[in-house]
PDB file of C-alpha atoms in Angstrom:
ATOM      1  CA  GLY A1428      -1.522  34.612  11.982  1.00 58.00           C
ATOM      2  CA  GLU A1429      -0.694  32.300   9.064  1.00 60.00           C
ATOM      3  CA  ASP A1430      -3.432  31.455   6.602  1.00 53.00           C
ATOM      4  CA  MET A1431      -3.726  27.628   6.945  1.00 52.00           C
ATOM      5  CA  TYR A1432      -6.824  27.172   4.918  1.00 49.00           C
ATOM      6  CA  SER A1433      -5.504  28.497   1.429  1.00 44.00           C
ATOM      7  CA  LYS A1434      -2.659  25.847   1.526  1.00 47.00           C
ATOM      8  CA  VAL A1435      -3.093  22.798  -0.600  1.00 48.00           C
ATOM      9  CA  GLN A1436      -3.729  19.856   1.706  1.00 50.00           C
ATOM     10  CA  PRO A1437      -2.260  16.481   0.827  1.00 60.00           C
ATOM     11  CA  GLU A1438      -4.725  13.985  -0.723  1.00 88.00           C
ATOM     12  CA  LEU A1439      -4.946  11.035   1.626  1.00 88.00           C
ATOM     13  CA  GLY A1440      -6.777   8.461  -0.770  1.00 90.00           C
ATOM     14  CA  LYS A1441     -10.288   7.099  -0.663  1.00 91.00           C
ATOM     15  CA  MET A1442     -12.160   6.809   2.663  1.00 88.00           C
ATOM     16  CA  GLY A1443     -12.068   2.969   2.781  1.00 85.00           C
ATOM     17  CA  CYS A1444      -8.316   3.058   2.452  1.00 91.00           C
ATOM     18  CA  GLN A1445      -6.537   6.129   3.320  1.00 92.00           C
ATOM     19  CA  CYS A1446      -2.664   6.855   3.157  1.00 93.00           C
ATOM     20  CA  ILE A1447      -0.865   6.570   6.356  1.00 91.00           C
ATOM     21  CA  GLY A1448      -0.493  10.258   6.162  1.00 80.00           C
ATOM     22  CA  PHE A1449       2.915  11.471   7.116  1.00 78.00           C
ATOM     23  CA  ASP A1450       3.588  14.730   5.243  1.00 76.00           C
ATOM     24  CA  ASN A1451       6.082  17.671   5.492  1.00 79.00           C
ATOM     25  CA  VAL A1452       8.795  15.350   6.609  1.00 85.00           C
ATOM     26  CA  PRO A1453      12.073  17.082   5.738  1.00 88.00           C
ATOM     27  CA  GLY A1454      14.894  15.357   3.958  1.00 92.00           C
ATOM     28  CA  GLU A1455      15.508  12.447   1.854  1.00 93.00           C
ATOM     29  CA  THR A1456      15.554   8.741   2.001  1.00 92.00           C
ATOM     30  CA  GLU A1457      17.377   6.389  -0.247  1.00 93.00           C
ATOM     31  CA  VAL A1458      15.773   3.565  -2.212  1.00 93.00           C
ATOM     32  CA  VAL A1459      17.979   1.064  -3.859  1.00 91.00           C
ATOM     33  CA  LEU A1460      16.863   0.002  -7.424  1.00 89.00           C
ATOM     34  CA  LYS A1461      18.854  -2.467  -9.377  1.00 86.00           C
ATOM     35  CA  GLY A1462      21.824  -1.919  -7.119  1.00 90.00           C
ATOM     36  CA  LYS A1463      21.836   1.757  -7.409  1.00 93.00           C
ATOM     37  CA  LYS A1464      20.647   4.317  -4.761  1.00 95.00           C
ATOM     38  CA  TYR A1465      18.106   7.085  -5.633  1.00 94.00           C
ATOM     39  CA  SER A1466      17.066   9.864  -3.312  1.00 95.00           C
ATOM     40  CA  TYR A1467      13.279  10.144  -2.722  1.00 95.00           C
ATOM     41  CA  PRO A1468      11.556  12.677  -0.477  1.00 94.00           C
ATOM     42  CA  ALA A1469      11.548  11.438   3.287  1.00 93.00           C
ATOM     43  CA  GLU A1470       7.765  11.718   3.176  1.00 93.00           C
ATOM     44  CA  ILE A1471       7.563   9.308   0.189  1.00 94.00           C
ATOM     45  CA  GLY A1472       4.171   7.431   0.061  1.00 94.00           C
ATOM     46  CA  GLY A1473       2.542   9.712   2.950  1.00 93.00           C
ATOM     47  CA  SER A1474      -0.031  10.973   0.455  1.00 93.00           C
ATOM     48  CA  CYS A1475      -1.240  10.432  -3.106  1.00 95.00           C
ATOM     49  CA  ARG A1476       1.404  11.606  -5.398  1.00 94.00           C
ATOM     50  CA  ALA A1477       3.350  10.366  -8.485  1.00 96.00           C
ATOM     51  CA  TRP A1478       6.283   9.652  -6.252  1.00 96.00           C
ATOM     52  CA  ASP A1479       8.437   8.100  -9.009  1.00 96.00           C
ATOM     53  CA  ALA A1480       8.072  10.894 -11.551  1.00 95.00           C
ATOM     54  CA  LYS A1481      11.541  12.181 -12.397  1.00 91.00           C
ATOM     55  CA  ILE A1482      13.238  10.178  -9.681  1.00 94.00           C
ATOM     56  CA  HIS A1483      13.023   6.565 -10.650  1.00 95.00           C
ATOM     57  CA  PRO A1484      15.537   5.925 -13.500  1.00 94.00           C
ATOM     58  CA  GLU A1485      13.009   4.595 -15.774  1.00 93.00           C
ATOM     59  CA  CYS A1486      10.883   7.812 -15.280  1.00 94.00           C
ATOM     60  CA  GLU A1487      13.388   9.990 -17.011  1.00 89.00           C
ATOM     61  CA  GLY A1488      13.236  11.224 -20.607  1.00 86.00           C
ATOM     62  CA  LYS A1489      10.460  12.381 -23.034  1.00 89.00           C
ATOM     63  CA  HIS A1490       8.294   9.281 -22.934  1.00 92.00           C
ATOM     64  CA  PRO A1491       8.272   7.555 -19.496  1.00 94.00           C
ATOM     65  CA  PRO A1492       5.979   4.689 -18.814  1.00 95.00           C
ATOM     66  CA  SER A1493       2.448   5.358 -17.512  1.00 95.00           C
ATOM     67  CA  TRP A1494       3.230   4.312 -13.826  1.00 95.00           C
ATOM     68  CA  CYS A1495       5.617   7.126 -13.567  1.00 95.00           C
ATOM     69  CA  ARG A1496       2.710   9.571 -13.598  1.00 95.00           C
ATOM     70  CA  ALA A1497       0.393   7.339 -11.462  1.00 96.00           C
ATOM     71  CA  ARG A1498      -0.284   8.397  -7.986  1.00 96.00           C
ATOM     72  CA  TRP A1499       0.106   6.165  -5.010  1.00 96.00           C
ATOM     73  CA  CYS A1500       0.602   6.104  -1.264  1.00 96.00           C
ATOM     74  CA  TYR A1501       1.434   3.644   1.585  1.00 95.00           C
ATOM     75  CA  VAL A1502      -1.668   2.283   3.427  1.00 95.00           C
ATOM     76  CA  ASP A1503      -2.596   0.317   6.405  1.00 91.00           C
ATOM     77  CA  PRO A1504      -3.618  -2.830   4.795  1.00 89.00           C
ATOM     78  CA  CYS A1505      -6.021  -3.832   7.546  1.00 87.00           C
ATOM     79  CA  SER A1506      -8.061  -0.661   6.857  1.00 86.00           C
ATOM     80  CA  CYS A1507      -8.538  -1.041   3.223  1.00 87.00           C
ATOM     81  CA  ASN A1508     -11.613  -2.341   1.812  1.00 86.00           C
ATOM     82  CA  LEU A1509     -11.015  -1.766  -1.780  1.00 87.00           C
ATOM     83  CA  GLU A1510     -11.429  -4.125  -4.668  1.00 86.00           C
ATOM     84  CA  THR A1511      -7.662  -4.590  -5.140  1.00 86.00           C
ATOM     85  CA  ALA A1512      -5.641  -5.553  -2.161  1.00 87.00           C
ATOM     86  CA  PRO A1513      -2.663  -3.419  -1.388  1.00 92.00           C
ATOM     87  CA  LYS A1514       0.848  -4.775  -2.089  1.00 93.00           C
ATOM     88  CA  VAL A1515       3.946  -5.173   0.049  1.00 92.00           C
ATOM     89  CA  THR A1516       6.462  -2.449  -0.804  1.00 92.00           C
ATOM     90  CA  MET A1517       9.580  -3.339  -2.648  1.00 91.00           C
ATOM     91  CA  TYR A1518      11.365   0.035  -1.930  1.00 93.00           C
ATOM     92  CA  PHE A1519      11.581  -0.540   1.845  1.00 91.00           C
ATOM     93  CA  PRO A1520      11.510  -4.408   2.292  1.00 86.00           C
ATOM     94  CA  ALA A1521      12.229  -4.386   5.836  1.00 87.00           C
ATOM     95  CA  ALA A1522       9.962  -1.394   6.862  1.00 88.00           C
ATOM     96  CA  THR A1523       6.860  -1.862   9.039  1.00 85.00           C
ATOM     97  CA  PHE A1524       3.799   0.142   9.967  1.00 86.00           C
ATOM     98  CA  THR A1525       1.835  -0.687  13.030  1.00 84.00           C
ATOM     99  CA  GLY A1526       3.717  -4.034  13.080  1.00 82.00           C
ATOM    100  CA  LYS A1527       2.904  -5.029   9.559  1.00 85.00           C
ATOM    101  CA  SER A1528       4.897  -4.802   6.304  1.00 87.00           C
ATOM    102  CA  LEU A1529       4.582  -1.532   4.537  1.00 92.00           C
ATOM    103  CA  TYR A1530       1.886  -1.705   1.822  1.00 93.00           C
ATOM    104  CA  TYR A1531       1.208   0.597  -1.040  1.00 95.00           C
ATOM    105  CA  SER A1532      -1.884   1.273  -3.038  1.00 96.00           C
ATOM    106  CA  TYR A1533      -2.530   2.758  -6.429  1.00 96.00           C
ATOM    107  CA  GLU A1534      -6.199   2.354  -6.374  1.00 94.00           C
ATOM    108  CA  THR A1535      -6.807   4.377  -3.237  1.00 94.00           C
ATOM    109  CA  CYS A1536      -5.435   7.409  -5.349  1.00 95.00           C
ATOM    110  CA  ASP A1537      -7.595   6.666  -8.357  1.00 93.00           C
ATOM    111  CA  SER A1538      -4.659   5.460 -10.265  1.00 94.00           C
ATOM    112  CA  LYS A1539      -4.147   2.188 -12.317  1.00 94.00           C
ATOM    113  CA  ASP A1540      -1.367   0.074 -11.069  1.00 95.00           C
ATOM    114  CA  THR A1541       0.820  -0.588 -14.117  1.00 94.00           C
ATOM    115  CA  PHE A1542       3.955  -0.797 -12.143  1.00 95.00           C
ATOM    116  CA  THR A1543       3.593  -3.966  -9.942  1.00 94.00           C
ATOM    117  CA  GLU A1544       3.164  -6.568 -12.510  1.00 92.00           C
ATOM    118  CA  GLU A1545       6.296  -5.748 -14.460  1.00 90.00           C
ATOM    119  CA  HIS A1546       8.532  -4.242 -11.754  1.00 90.00           C
ATOM    120  CA  ASN A1547       7.592  -5.752  -8.414  1.00 90.00           C
ATOM    121  CA  LEU A1548       8.056  -9.175  -9.566  1.00 90.00           C
ATOM    122  CA  ARG A1549       8.141 -10.652  -5.918  1.00 91.00           C
ATOM    123  CA  ALA A1550       4.871  -8.942  -5.120  1.00 91.00           C
ATOM    124  CA  CYS A1551       2.485 -11.551  -3.644  1.00 92.00           C
ATOM    125  CA  VAL A1552      -0.142 -10.862  -6.213  1.00 92.00           C
ATOM    126  CA  ASN A1553       2.280 -11.757  -8.945  1.00 92.00           C
ATOM    127  CA  GLN A1554       2.803 -15.293  -7.705  1.00 94.00           C
ATOM    128  CA  GLU A1555       0.486 -17.683  -9.720  1.00 93.00           C
ATOM    129  CA  ASP A1556       0.263 -20.740  -7.440  1.00 93.00           C
ATOM    130  CA  GLU A1557       0.403 -21.782  -3.872  1.00 94.00           C
ATOM    131  CA  LYS A1558       3.943 -23.060  -4.006  1.00 95.00           C
ATOM    132  CA  GLU A1559       5.367 -19.793  -5.500  1.00 94.00           C
ATOM    133  CA  CYS A1560       3.327 -17.912  -3.052  1.00 94.00           C
ATOM    134  CA  LEU A1561       4.350 -19.599   0.060  1.00 94.00           C
ATOM    135  CA  SER A1562       8.047 -19.567  -1.071  1.00 94.00           C
ATOM    136  CA  LEU A1563       8.553 -15.808  -0.486  1.00 92.00           C
ATOM    137  CA  GLU A1564       9.941 -14.583   2.763  1.00 91.00           C
ATOM    138  CA  ARG A1565      10.412 -11.008   4.339  1.00 88.00           C
ATOM    139  CA  PRO A1566      14.034  -9.932   5.153  1.00 86.00           C
ATOM    140  CA  ASP A1567      13.392 -10.958   8.880  1.00 86.00           C
ATOM    141  CA  GLY A1568      12.660 -14.642   7.683  1.00 89.00           C
ATOM    142  CA  GLU A1569       8.896 -14.413   8.341  1.00 87.00           C
ATOM    143  CA  GLN A1570       6.257 -15.466   5.701  1.00 89.00           C
ATOM    144  CA  LYS A1571       5.678 -12.640   3.222  1.00 91.00           C
ATOM    145  CA  CYS A1572       2.759 -13.967   1.464  1.00 91.00           C
ATOM    146  CA  ALA A1573      -0.283 -16.160   2.153  1.00 91.00           C
ATOM    147  CA  TRP A1574      -2.491 -18.238  -0.227  1.00 91.00           C
ATOM    148  CA  THR A1575      -6.313 -17.784   0.030  1.00 88.00           C
ATOM    149  CA  GLY A1576      -7.226 -20.689  -1.902  1.00 89.00           C
ATOM    150  CA  LYS A1577      -7.631 -18.601  -4.947  1.00 89.00           C
ATOM    151  CA  LYS A1578      -4.840 -15.982  -5.020  1.00 90.00           C
ATOM    152  CA  CYS A1579      -1.732 -14.836  -3.201  1.00 92.00           C
ATOM    153  CA  ILE A1580      -1.842 -11.705  -1.215  1.00 90.00           C
ATOM    154  CA  GLY A1581       0.347 -10.142   1.626  1.00 90.00           C
ATOM    155  CA  ALA A1582       0.442 -12.615   4.749  1.00 89.00           C
ATOM    156  CA  GLU A1583      -0.756  -9.938   7.224  1.00 86.00           C
ATOM    157  CA  LEU A1584      -3.864  -9.606   5.186  1.00 85.00           C
ATOM    158  CA  VAL A1585      -4.906 -13.136   6.214  1.00 83.00           C
ATOM    159  CA  ASN A1586      -2.900 -13.708   9.434  1.00 81.00           C
ATOM    160  CA  HIS A1587      -2.544 -10.396  11.307  1.00 80.00           C
ATOM    161  CA  PRO A1588      -5.381  -9.933  14.154  1.00 78.00           C
ATOM    162  CA  LEU A1589      -5.986  -6.401  13.067  1.00 73.00           C
ATOM    163  CA  CYS A1590      -6.983  -7.667   9.516  1.00 77.00           C
ATOM    164  CA  GLU A1591      -9.728 -10.007  10.502  1.00 69.00           C
ATOM    165  CA  SER A1592     -12.562  -8.206   8.463  1.00 57.00           C
ATOM    166  CA  LEU A1593     -10.297  -8.305   5.399  1.00 57.00           C
ATOM    167  CA  ALA A1594      -9.190 -11.714   5.915  1.00 50.00           C
ATOM    168  CA  SER A1595     -12.800 -12.824   5.928  1.00 52.00           C
ATOM    169  CA  THR A1596     -13.271 -10.727   2.600  1.00 51.00           C
ATOM    170  CA  GLU A1597     -10.409 -12.647   1.025  1.00 52.00           C
ATOM    171  CA  ARG A1598     -11.785 -15.874   1.932  1.00 46.00           C
ATOM    172  CA  GLY A1599     -15.047 -15.016   0.317  1.00 48.00           C
ATOM    173  CA  ALA A1600     -17.340 -13.622   3.029  1.00 37.00           C
ATOM    174  CA  ALA A1601     -18.918 -10.137   2.717  1.00 33.00           C
ATOM    175  CA  TYR A1602     -16.771  -7.308   3.914  1.00 31.00           C
ATOM    176  CA  GLN A1603     -17.974  -5.468   6.886  1.00 33.00           C
ATOM    177  CA  PRO A1604     -15.478  -3.312   8.659  1.00 33.00           C
ATOM    178  CA  ALA A1605     -15.344  -4.218  12.492  1.00 34.00           C
ATOM    179  CA  PHE A1606     -16.637  -0.875  13.659  1.00 34.00           C
ATOM    180  CA  LEU A1607     -19.802  -1.196  11.594  1.00 33.00           C
ATOM    181  CA  SER A1608     -20.598  -4.765  12.646  1.00 34.00           C
ATOM    182  CA  SER A1609     -24.163  -5.468  13.918  1.00 34.00           C
ATOM    183  CA  ALA A1610     -22.774  -6.347  17.388  1.00 37.00           C
ATOM    184  CA  SER A1611     -20.676  -3.197  17.736  1.00 35.00           C
ATOM    185  CA  ILE A1612     -23.682  -0.939  16.510  1.00 31.00           C
ATOM    186  CA  LEU A1613     -26.015  -2.615  19.029  1.00 34.00           C
ATOM    187  CA  ALA A1614     -23.469  -2.421  21.979  1.00 37.00           C
ATOM    188  CA  THR A1615     -22.959   1.466  21.086  1.00 33.00           C
ATOM    189  CA  VAL A1616     -26.780   1.959  20.987  1.00 33.00           C
ATOM    190  CA  ALA A1617     -27.377   0.185  24.291  1.00 39.00           C
ATOM    191  CA  ALA A1618     -24.491   2.066  25.904  1.00 39.00           C
ATOM    192  CA  PHE A1619     -26.006   5.348  24.708  1.00 34.00           C
ATOM    193  CA  PHE A1620     -29.344   4.732  26.126  1.00 35.00           C
ATOM    194  CA  ALA A1621     -28.231   3.050  29.420  1.00 43.00           C
TER     195      ALA A1621
END
């Protein structure tokens, strides 16, 4: 049979915030940047890679910006417990994953995000006050961002029922994934010994 172990496996990010993991998807998908279409691999964002290298128009030439070499992927924002919250993608603004906007993270891939501040100007994290934050909408007209009282983040990180643990973190409570809560551990132990 075929040797499946010697193949390079895709890197799926940190355990607390793994990439959504679609890989080996054939074909291409178009991303519109400044009114022009660019072809990216159909599996864009499925694993940690420098997806923009040699594709994004600013990543051509001898001295591309650092973000061109930075690795990133799409993540489920409700499953992330990293210090830096993931951001809503600008490449596919109408796309969703498990009913939430599509979010990306450089941090899960051990890369510094030098892209968002300069190029994703409508990213929630770039909005400096509550008014700016709450003025942004998704293509479907729903609220894109939410104000935590201190900063602007993606609305689902505060409002979506699957993001309850993350929402409490953003409001200042200590993060504790739902599957590790005291109640769920006690219930599991009790069921085991019952």
